[in-house]
XYZ file of C-alpha atoms in Angstrom:
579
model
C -39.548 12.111 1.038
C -35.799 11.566 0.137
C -33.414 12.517 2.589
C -30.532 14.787 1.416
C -27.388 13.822 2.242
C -26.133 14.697 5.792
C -29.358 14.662 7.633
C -30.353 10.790 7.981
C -33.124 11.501 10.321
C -35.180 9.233 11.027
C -33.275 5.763 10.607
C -31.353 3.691 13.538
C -27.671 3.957 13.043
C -27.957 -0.126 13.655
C -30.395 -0.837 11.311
C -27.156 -1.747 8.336
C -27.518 -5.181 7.481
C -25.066 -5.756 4.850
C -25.875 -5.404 1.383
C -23.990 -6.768 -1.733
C -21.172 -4.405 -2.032
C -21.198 -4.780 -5.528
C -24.873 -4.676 -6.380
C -24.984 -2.628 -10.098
C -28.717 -1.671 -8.992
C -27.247 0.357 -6.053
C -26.731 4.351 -7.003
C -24.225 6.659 -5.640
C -26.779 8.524 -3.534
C -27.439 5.421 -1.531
C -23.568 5.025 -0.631
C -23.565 8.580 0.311
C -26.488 8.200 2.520
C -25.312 4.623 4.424
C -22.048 6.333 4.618
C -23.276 9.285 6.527
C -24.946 7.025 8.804
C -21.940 5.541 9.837
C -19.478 8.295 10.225
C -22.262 9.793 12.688
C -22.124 7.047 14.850
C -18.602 6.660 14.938
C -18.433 10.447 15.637
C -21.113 9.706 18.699
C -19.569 6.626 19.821
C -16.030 8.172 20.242
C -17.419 11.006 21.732
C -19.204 8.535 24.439
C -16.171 6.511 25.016
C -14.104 9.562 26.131
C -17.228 10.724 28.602
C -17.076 7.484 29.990
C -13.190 7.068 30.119
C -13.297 10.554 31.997
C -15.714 9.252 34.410
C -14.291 6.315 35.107
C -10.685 8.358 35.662
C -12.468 10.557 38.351
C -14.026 8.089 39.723
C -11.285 5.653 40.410
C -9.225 8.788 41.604
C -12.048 9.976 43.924
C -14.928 7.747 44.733
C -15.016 6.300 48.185
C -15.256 2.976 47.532
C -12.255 2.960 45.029
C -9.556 0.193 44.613
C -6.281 0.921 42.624
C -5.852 -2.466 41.544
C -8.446 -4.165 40.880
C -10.782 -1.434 39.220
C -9.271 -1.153 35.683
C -8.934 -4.524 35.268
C -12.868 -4.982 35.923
C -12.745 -1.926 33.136
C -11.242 -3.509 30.848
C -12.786 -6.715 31.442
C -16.289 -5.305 30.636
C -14.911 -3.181 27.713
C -13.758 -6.278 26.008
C -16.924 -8.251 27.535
C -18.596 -5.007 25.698
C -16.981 -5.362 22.204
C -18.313 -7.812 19.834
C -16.279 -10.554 18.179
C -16.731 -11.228 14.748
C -17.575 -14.831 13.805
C -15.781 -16.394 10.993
C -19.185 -18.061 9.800
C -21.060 -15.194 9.490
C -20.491 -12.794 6.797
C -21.399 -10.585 3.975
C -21.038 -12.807 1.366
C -23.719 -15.400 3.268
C -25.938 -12.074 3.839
C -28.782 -12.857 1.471
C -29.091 -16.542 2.738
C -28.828 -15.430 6.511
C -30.854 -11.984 7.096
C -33.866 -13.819 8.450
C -31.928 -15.369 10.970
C -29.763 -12.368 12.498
C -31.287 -9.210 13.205
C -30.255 -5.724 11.693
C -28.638 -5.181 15.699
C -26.383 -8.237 15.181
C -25.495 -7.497 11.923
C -24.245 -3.913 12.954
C -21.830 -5.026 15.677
C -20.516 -8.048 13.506
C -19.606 -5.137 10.980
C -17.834 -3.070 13.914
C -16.424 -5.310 15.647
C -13.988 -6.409 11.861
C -13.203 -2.950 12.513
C -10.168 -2.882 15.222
C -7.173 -0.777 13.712
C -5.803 2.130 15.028
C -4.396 5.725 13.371
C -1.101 4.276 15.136
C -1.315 0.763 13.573
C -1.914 2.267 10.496
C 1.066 4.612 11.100
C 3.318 1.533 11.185
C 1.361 -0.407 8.259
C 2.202 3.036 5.887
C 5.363 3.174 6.647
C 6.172 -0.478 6.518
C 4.483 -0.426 3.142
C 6.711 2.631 1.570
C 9.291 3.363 3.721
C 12.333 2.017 1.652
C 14.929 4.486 0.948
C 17.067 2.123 -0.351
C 16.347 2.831 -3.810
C 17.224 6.692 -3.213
C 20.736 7.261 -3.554
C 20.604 5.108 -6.671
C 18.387 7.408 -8.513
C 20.209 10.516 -7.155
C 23.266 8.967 -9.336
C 20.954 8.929 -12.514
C 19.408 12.902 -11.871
C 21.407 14.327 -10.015
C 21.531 16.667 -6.688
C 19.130 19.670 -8.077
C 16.658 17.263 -9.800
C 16.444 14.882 -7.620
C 15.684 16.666 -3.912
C 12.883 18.461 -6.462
C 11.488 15.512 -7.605
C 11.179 13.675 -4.782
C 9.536 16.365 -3.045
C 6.662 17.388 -5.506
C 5.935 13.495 -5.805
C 5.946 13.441 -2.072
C 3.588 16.205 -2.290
C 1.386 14.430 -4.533
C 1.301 11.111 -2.829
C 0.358 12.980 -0.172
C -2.533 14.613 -2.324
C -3.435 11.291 -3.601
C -3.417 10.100 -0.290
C -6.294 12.705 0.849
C -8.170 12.340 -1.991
C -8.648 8.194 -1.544
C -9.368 9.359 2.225
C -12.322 11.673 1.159
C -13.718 9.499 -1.011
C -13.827 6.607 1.814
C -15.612 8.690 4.238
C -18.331 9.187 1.740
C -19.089 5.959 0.469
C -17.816 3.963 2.798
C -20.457 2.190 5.782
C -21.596 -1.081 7.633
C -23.694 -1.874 4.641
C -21.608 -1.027 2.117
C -18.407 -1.535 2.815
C -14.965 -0.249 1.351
C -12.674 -3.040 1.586
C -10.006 -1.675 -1.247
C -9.117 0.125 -4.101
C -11.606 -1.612 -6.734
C -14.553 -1.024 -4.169
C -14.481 2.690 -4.670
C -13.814 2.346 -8.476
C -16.763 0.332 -8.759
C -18.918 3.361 -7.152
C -18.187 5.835 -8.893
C -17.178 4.541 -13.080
C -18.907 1.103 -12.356
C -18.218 -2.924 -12.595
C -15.819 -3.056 -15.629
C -13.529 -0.283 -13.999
C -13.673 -2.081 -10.809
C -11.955 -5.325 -12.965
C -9.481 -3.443 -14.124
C -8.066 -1.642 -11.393
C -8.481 -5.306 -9.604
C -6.219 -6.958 -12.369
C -3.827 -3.965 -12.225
C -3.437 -3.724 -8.508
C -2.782 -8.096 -8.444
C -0.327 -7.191 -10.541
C 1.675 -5.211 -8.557
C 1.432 -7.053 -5.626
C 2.917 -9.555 -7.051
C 5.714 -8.208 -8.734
C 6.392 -6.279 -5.807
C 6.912 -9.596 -3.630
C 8.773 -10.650 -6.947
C 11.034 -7.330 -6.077
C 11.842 -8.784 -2.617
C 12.337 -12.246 -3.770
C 14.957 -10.713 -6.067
C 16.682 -8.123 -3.064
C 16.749 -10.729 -0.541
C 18.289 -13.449 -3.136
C 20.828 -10.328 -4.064
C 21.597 -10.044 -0.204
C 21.982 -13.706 0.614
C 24.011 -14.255 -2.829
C 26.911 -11.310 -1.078
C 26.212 -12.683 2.261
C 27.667 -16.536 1.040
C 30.169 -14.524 -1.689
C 28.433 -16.165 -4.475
C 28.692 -19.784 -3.168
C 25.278 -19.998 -3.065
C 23.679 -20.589 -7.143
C 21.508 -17.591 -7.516
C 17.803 -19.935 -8.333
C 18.803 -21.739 -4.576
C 19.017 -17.726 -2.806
C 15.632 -17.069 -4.786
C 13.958 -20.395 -3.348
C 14.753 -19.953 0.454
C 13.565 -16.562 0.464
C 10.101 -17.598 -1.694
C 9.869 -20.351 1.292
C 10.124 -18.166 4.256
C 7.519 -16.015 2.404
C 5.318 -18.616 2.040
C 5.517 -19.138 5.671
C 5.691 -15.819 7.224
C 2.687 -15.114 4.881
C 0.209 -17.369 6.910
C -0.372 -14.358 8.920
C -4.332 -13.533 8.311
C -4.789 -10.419 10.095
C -3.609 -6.906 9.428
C -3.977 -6.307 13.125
C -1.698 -8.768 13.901
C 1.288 -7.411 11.395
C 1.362 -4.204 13.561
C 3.592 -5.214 15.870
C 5.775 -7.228 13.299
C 5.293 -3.524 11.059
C 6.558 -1.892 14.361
C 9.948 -4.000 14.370
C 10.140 -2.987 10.551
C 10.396 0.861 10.780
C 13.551 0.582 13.065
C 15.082 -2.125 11.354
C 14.522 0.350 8.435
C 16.189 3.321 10.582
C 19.048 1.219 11.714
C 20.666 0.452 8.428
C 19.883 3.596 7.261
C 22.107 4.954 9.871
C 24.398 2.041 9.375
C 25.164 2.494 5.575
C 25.565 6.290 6.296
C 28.467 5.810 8.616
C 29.732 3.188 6.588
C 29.428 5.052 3.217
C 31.048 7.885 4.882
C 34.073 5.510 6.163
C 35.020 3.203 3.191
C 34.998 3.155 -0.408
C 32.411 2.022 -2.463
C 31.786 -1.451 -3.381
C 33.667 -1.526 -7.186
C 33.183 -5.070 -7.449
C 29.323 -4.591 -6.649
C 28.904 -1.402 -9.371
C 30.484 -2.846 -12.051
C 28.250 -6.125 -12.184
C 25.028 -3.960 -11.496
C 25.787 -1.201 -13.283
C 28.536 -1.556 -15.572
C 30.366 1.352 -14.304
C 34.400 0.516 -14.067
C 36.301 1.522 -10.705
C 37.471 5.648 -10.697
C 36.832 8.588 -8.753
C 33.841 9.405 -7.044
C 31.778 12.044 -9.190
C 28.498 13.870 -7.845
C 26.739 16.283 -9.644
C 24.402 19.247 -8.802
C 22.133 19.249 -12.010
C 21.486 16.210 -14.421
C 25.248 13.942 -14.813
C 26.109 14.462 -18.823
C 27.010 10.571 -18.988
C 23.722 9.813 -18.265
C 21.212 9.674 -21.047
C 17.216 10.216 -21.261
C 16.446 6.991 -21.105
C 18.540 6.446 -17.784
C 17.065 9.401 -15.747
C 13.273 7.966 -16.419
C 14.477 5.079 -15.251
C 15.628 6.891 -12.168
C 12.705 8.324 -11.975
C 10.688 5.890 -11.970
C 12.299 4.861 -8.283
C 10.777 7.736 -6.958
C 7.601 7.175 -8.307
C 8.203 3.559 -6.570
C 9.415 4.831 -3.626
C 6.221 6.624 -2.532
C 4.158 3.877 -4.430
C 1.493 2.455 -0.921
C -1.532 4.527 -2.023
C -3.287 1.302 -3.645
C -3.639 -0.627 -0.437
C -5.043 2.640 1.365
C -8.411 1.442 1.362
C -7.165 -1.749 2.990
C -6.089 0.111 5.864
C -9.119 1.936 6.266
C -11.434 -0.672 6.089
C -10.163 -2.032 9.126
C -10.132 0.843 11.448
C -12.387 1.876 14.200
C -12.456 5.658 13.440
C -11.702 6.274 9.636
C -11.358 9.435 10.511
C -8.236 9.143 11.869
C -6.913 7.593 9.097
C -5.109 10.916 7.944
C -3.441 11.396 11.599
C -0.806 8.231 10.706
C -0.690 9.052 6.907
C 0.615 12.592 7.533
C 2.836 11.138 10.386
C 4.038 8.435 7.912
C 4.432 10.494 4.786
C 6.374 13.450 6.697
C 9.220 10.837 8.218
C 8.979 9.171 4.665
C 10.119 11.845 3.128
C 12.471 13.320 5.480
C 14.489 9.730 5.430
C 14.465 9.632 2.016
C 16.100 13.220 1.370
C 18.469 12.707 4.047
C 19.516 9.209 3.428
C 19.684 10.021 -0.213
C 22.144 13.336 -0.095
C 24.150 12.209 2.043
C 25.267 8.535 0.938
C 24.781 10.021 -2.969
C 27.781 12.855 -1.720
C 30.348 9.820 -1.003
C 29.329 7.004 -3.398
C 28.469 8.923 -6.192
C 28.059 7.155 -9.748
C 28.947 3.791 -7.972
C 25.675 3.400 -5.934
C 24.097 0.650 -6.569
C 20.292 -0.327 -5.932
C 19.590 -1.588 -2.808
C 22.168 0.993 -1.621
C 23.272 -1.310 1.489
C 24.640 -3.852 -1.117
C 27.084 -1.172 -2.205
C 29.058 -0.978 0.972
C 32.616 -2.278 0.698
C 33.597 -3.952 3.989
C 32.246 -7.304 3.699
C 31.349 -7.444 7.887
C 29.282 -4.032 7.450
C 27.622 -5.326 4.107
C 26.457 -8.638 5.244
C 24.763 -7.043 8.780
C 23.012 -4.448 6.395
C 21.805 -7.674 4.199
C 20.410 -9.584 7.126
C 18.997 -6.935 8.342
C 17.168 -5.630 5.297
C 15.980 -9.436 4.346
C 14.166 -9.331 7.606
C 11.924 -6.156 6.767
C 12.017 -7.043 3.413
C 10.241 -10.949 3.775
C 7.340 -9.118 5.831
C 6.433 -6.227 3.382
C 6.158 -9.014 1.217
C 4.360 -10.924 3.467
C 2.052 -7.987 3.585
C 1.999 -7.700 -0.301
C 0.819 -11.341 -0.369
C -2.220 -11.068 2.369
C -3.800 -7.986 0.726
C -3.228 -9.902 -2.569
C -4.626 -13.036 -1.441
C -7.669 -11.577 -0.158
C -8.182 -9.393 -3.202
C -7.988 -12.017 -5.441
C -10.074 -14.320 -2.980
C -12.875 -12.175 -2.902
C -13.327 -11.143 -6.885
C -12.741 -14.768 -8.078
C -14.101 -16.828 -5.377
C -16.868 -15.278 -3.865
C -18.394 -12.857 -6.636
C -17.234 -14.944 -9.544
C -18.159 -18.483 -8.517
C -20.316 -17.371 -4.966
C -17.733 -19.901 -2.609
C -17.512 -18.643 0.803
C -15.834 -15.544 3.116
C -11.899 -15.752 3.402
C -12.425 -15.989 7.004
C -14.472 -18.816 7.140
C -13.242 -22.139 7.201
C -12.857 -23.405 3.872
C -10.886 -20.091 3.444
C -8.374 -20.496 6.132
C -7.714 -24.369 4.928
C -7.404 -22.921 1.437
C -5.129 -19.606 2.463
C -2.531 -22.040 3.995
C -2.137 -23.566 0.163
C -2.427 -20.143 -1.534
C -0.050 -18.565 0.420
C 2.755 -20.813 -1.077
C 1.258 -20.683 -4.611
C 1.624 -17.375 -4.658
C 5.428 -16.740 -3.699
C 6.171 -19.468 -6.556
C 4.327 -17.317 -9.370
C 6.575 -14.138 -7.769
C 9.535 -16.391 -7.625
C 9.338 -16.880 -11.544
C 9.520 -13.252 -11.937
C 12.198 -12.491 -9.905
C 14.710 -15.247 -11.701
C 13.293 -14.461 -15.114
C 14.293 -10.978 -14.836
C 17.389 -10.765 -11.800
C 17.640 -6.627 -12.657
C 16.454 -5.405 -9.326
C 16.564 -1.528 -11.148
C 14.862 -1.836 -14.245
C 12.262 -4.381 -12.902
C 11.006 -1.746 -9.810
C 11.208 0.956 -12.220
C 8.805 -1.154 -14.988
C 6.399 -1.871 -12.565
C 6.583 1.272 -11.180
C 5.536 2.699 -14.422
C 3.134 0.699 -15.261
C 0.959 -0.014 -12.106
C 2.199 1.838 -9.370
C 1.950 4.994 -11.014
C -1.727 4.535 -12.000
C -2.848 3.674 -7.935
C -0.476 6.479 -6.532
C -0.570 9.630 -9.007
C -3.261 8.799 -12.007
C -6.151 6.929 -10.303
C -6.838 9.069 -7.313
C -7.482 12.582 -8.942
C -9.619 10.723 -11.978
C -12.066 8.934 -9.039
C -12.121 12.070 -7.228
C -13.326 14.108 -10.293
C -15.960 11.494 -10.792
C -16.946 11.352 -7.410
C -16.908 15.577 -6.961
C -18.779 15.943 -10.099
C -21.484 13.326 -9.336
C -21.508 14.946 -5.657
C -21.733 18.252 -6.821
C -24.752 17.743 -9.896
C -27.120 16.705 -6.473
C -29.746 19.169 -5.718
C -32.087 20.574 -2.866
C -34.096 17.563 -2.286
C -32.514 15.384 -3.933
C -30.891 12.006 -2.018
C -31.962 8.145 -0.949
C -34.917 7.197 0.813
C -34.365 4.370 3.192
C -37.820 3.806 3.409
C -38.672 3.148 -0.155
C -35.400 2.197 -0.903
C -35.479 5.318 -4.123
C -33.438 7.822 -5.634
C -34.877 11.008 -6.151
C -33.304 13.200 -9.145
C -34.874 15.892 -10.639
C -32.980 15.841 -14.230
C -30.491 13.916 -15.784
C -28.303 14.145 -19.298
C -26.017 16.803 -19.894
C -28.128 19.574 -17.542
C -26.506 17.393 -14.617
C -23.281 16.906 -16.141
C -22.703 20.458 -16.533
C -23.879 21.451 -13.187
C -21.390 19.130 -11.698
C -18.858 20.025 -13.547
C -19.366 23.853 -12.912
C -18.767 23.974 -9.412
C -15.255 23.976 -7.879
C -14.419 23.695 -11.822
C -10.827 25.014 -10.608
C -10.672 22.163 -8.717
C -11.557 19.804 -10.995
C -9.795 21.039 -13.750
C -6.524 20.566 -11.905
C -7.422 17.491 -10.956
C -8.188 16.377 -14.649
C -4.597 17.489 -15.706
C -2.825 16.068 -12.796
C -3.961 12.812 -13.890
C -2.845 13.403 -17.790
C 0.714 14.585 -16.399
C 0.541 11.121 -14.251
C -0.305 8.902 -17.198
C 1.936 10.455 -20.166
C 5.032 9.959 -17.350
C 3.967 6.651 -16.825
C 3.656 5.635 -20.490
C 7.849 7.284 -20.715
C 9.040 5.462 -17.710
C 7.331 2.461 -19.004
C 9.306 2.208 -22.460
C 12.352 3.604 -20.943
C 12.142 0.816 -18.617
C 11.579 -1.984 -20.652
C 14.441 -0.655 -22.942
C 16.895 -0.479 -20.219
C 16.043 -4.569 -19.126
C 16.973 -5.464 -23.392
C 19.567 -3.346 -23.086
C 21.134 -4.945 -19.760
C 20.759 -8.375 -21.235
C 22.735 -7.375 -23.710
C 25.404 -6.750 -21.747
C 28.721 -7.876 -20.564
C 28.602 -8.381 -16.629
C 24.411 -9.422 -16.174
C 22.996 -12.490 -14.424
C 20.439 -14.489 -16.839
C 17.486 -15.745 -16.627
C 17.210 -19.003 -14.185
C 20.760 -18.810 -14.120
C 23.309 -19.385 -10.966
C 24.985 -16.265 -11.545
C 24.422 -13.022 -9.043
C 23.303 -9.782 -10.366
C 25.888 -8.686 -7.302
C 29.186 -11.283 -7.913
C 31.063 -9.982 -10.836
C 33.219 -13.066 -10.835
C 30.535 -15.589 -13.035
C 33.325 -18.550 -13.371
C 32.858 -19.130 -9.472
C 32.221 -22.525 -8.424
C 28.980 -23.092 -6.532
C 28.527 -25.348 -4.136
C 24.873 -25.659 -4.842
């Protein structure tokens, strides 16, 4: 008898040796039920870890035999005695050569123990990830006061929305023998193996125009920081080099700490362009290479400015859109915590100071800076001193989100080329760590092309913005939820996996089941189904008002070109370099 889903009676919560997580033969009803498995026994073991943490309180408080000192360190010695270790040779991808020789026991705590994140280190990771408000004031200049504190909060709102929607979705297909290890996993179970390639192809791509975005920042930053003595290909190279190295980091888990630094470097020149913004003038020099706008008066305006065109505040637009862009790498983040179910304790915490820095930071250095803001805002500031700690500072966070970019893209790439297309072995075995340390570097070059092909910090965030980073934050999410709701909701009484037989009971199929998926919570999905159209036709405008603004700026007077020694941030190009 098949088991509906929610009541996996009957089977050991242990018994999850790992499957192939991209096994066509594999229907939804089997993720569902694996999944349920596993969020049961992380419910019961959390629930058993606080008993026994209370116990062991009292007890140390109480007991007659108890000794301050030495009893939680023989705790926490047997905790981490307690807690598996994953080993580097054994993994999924060797699964169907090495079942007979580990037991379905084994197998289970090797699974867990991958598992070691936190709501709090995933807190950090989020905001790390999106946090960058830098962007903000800029695209206040090109909407306006009124239009811009609107649309920055409803696509807050929906990044948030998006946010709960990937979360949902990971809870129910998600488990030790199926695992979730990104975005392409959960395409793949719900619209199948070709959508799974394409979201994988779409989602490399961002990655690695993103870290082609902070190639292109830092090289701005180091370009003002040597006033243009510096040739602008040399400021691109250093910072693709420290990349390269910084990006030998493996393990989330061990960027936590490094995200930690991150959010209050992130807060201190935040608060640092603020007072300077609100002390100086703006950086004329700086505006009119960027921008092209000639030195005057500061101008703000309340609804969209009239010298602004169409075209211009899409563009702006798009920087929201890529300043809440983070959903893709969600499922990253959740694949390696302990409790999933935390997950939406640090995205709520993240997305609420997210979006309180950004409306804040925005307003207020918008009000004094006005049509001269330029993008990164902290290489607008006037006083050279003030402008060159805001650079150093900002290169710093900005060489380990791209750091970050580079591990998640690494390992994406790693494990749909390597080990599904040509079977090699698990990025954390041996061969893959020799093979990461040459990757790595590899990597930063192809994002170091991009960044000196096209040196238009702007109009390059805002293209990719359009065209990938709206898809994983606003268009993706509500399509694989309507998938996964109406598939969900066309089950039946009776209906589900049996673990015993390894079958799928269904009682109809065809239309019948469409339509009875479909009909419930249709309000639901219908808004859903719209959301996503509203995401994709804004997407298609910010991607040709994009790519028209980058012709356009090469057309222009004061622009840096491509490979060229010239800074998209030193209007004076005859300066001599001295390299």
């Amino acid at each position: 008898m098949a088991h509906p889903i929610g009541t996996p009676a009957g089977t050991s919560l242990t018994s999850q040796a790992p499957g192939d997580p991209h096994d066509s033969s594999v229907q939804f009803e089997e993720y569902l039920y694996y999944a349920s498995l596993t969020r049961t026994f992380e419910a019961q073991q959390s629930e058993a870890n606080i008993t026994t943490r209370r116990l062991s309180a009292f007890w140390r408080r109480f007991g007659p035999m108890h000794d301050k000192n030495s009893q939680p360190k023989a705790e926490n010695s047997a905790e981490k005695s307690a807690e598996p270790k994953p080993d580097p040779k054994i993994s999924p991808s060797s699964t169907l050569s090495s079942q007979s020789l580990v037991s379905d026991e084994d197998w289970y705590h090797i699974a867990r123990a991958r598992r070691a994140a936190t709501w709090g280190t995933v807190f950090y990771l989020i905001t790390t990830d999106i946090l960058g408000p830098w962007s903000v004031p800029w695209a206040m200049s090109k909407m306006g006061y009124g239009p811009g504190v609107v649309l920055y909060t409803v696509f807050g709102a929906f990044a948030g929305y998006s946010g709960y929607q990937l979360w949902r979705m990971f809870l129910n297909l998600d488990s030790y023998k199926y695992p979730v290890k990104n975005f392409g996993d959960l395409v793949f179970r719900i619209y199948g193996r070709w959508a799974r390639h394409c979201s994988n192809v779409l989602q490399s791509i961002q990655l690695l125009f993103n870290v082609g975005i902070v190639i292109l920042g830092n090289a701005q930053s180091l370009s003002q920081v040597t006033r243009g003595s510096l040739c602008f290909v040399i400021c691109c190279v250093v910072w693709a080099a420290a990349g390269s190295l910084l990006g030998q980091i493996r393990s989330l888990k061990k960027f936590s700490w490094v995200a930690h630094s991150c959010i209050w470097v992130n807060l201190i020149i935040a608060f640092l362009v603020m007072g300077v913004a609100a002390n100086s003038p703006p950086n004329f020099e700086a505006a009119l290479a960027n921008n092209g706008v000639p030195e005057g008066p500061v101008v703000t305006h309340a609804g969209s400015p009239p010298e602004v065109g169409f075209q211009a505040e899409l563009v702006g637009l798009m920087q929201s859109v890529y300043a809440y862009g983070g959903a893709m790498i969600f499922c990253e983040f959740m694949s390696e915590m302990k409790r999933p179910w935390d997950f939406w304790k640090g995205m709520i915490c993240a997305q609420g100071l997210i979006y309180c820095c950004y409306l804040l930071f925005g307003l207020f250095t918008y009000s004094y800076q006005g049509q001269f803001t330029i993008n990164p805002v902290y290489q607008g500031l006037s006083p050279y001193a003030w402008q060159s700690v805001g650079n150093v500072l900002a290169i710093v966070q900005c060489v380990i989100y791209g750091a970050l970019c580079s591990n998640i893209a690494i390992k994406l790439l790693w494990q749909t080329f390597v080990q599904e297309g040509f079977k090699g072995p698990d990025i954390d075995s041996h061969v893959g760590q020799i093979l990461w340390i040459f990757l790595i570097p590899l990597y930063w070059f192809l994002a170091f092309v991009i960044a000196t092909a096209v040196p238009q910090f702007s109009n390059i965030s805002s293209l990719i913005a359009a065209l990938c980073i709206q898809q994983f934050t606003y268009t993706f999410p509500p399509i694989l939820m309507l998938g996964f709701e109406i598939k969900k909701d066309a089950m039946q009484e009776g209906e589900g996996f049996d673990p015993v037989t390894r079958t799928v009971t269904r009682r109809d199929s065809g239309w019948r089941r469409w339509r009875r998926g479909i009909a419930k919570q249709s309000p639901v999905k219908l808004f859903n189904l719209i959301f996503a159209l509203g995401a994709a036709a804004t997407a298609i405008l910010g991607f040709y008002s994009s790519l028209r603004a980058i012709i356009e700026s090469f057309e222009g007077a004061h622009v840096a070109t491509s490979f060229g020694c010239a800074s998209p941030v030193i209007l004076n190009t005859t300066r001599t370099h001295r390299f």
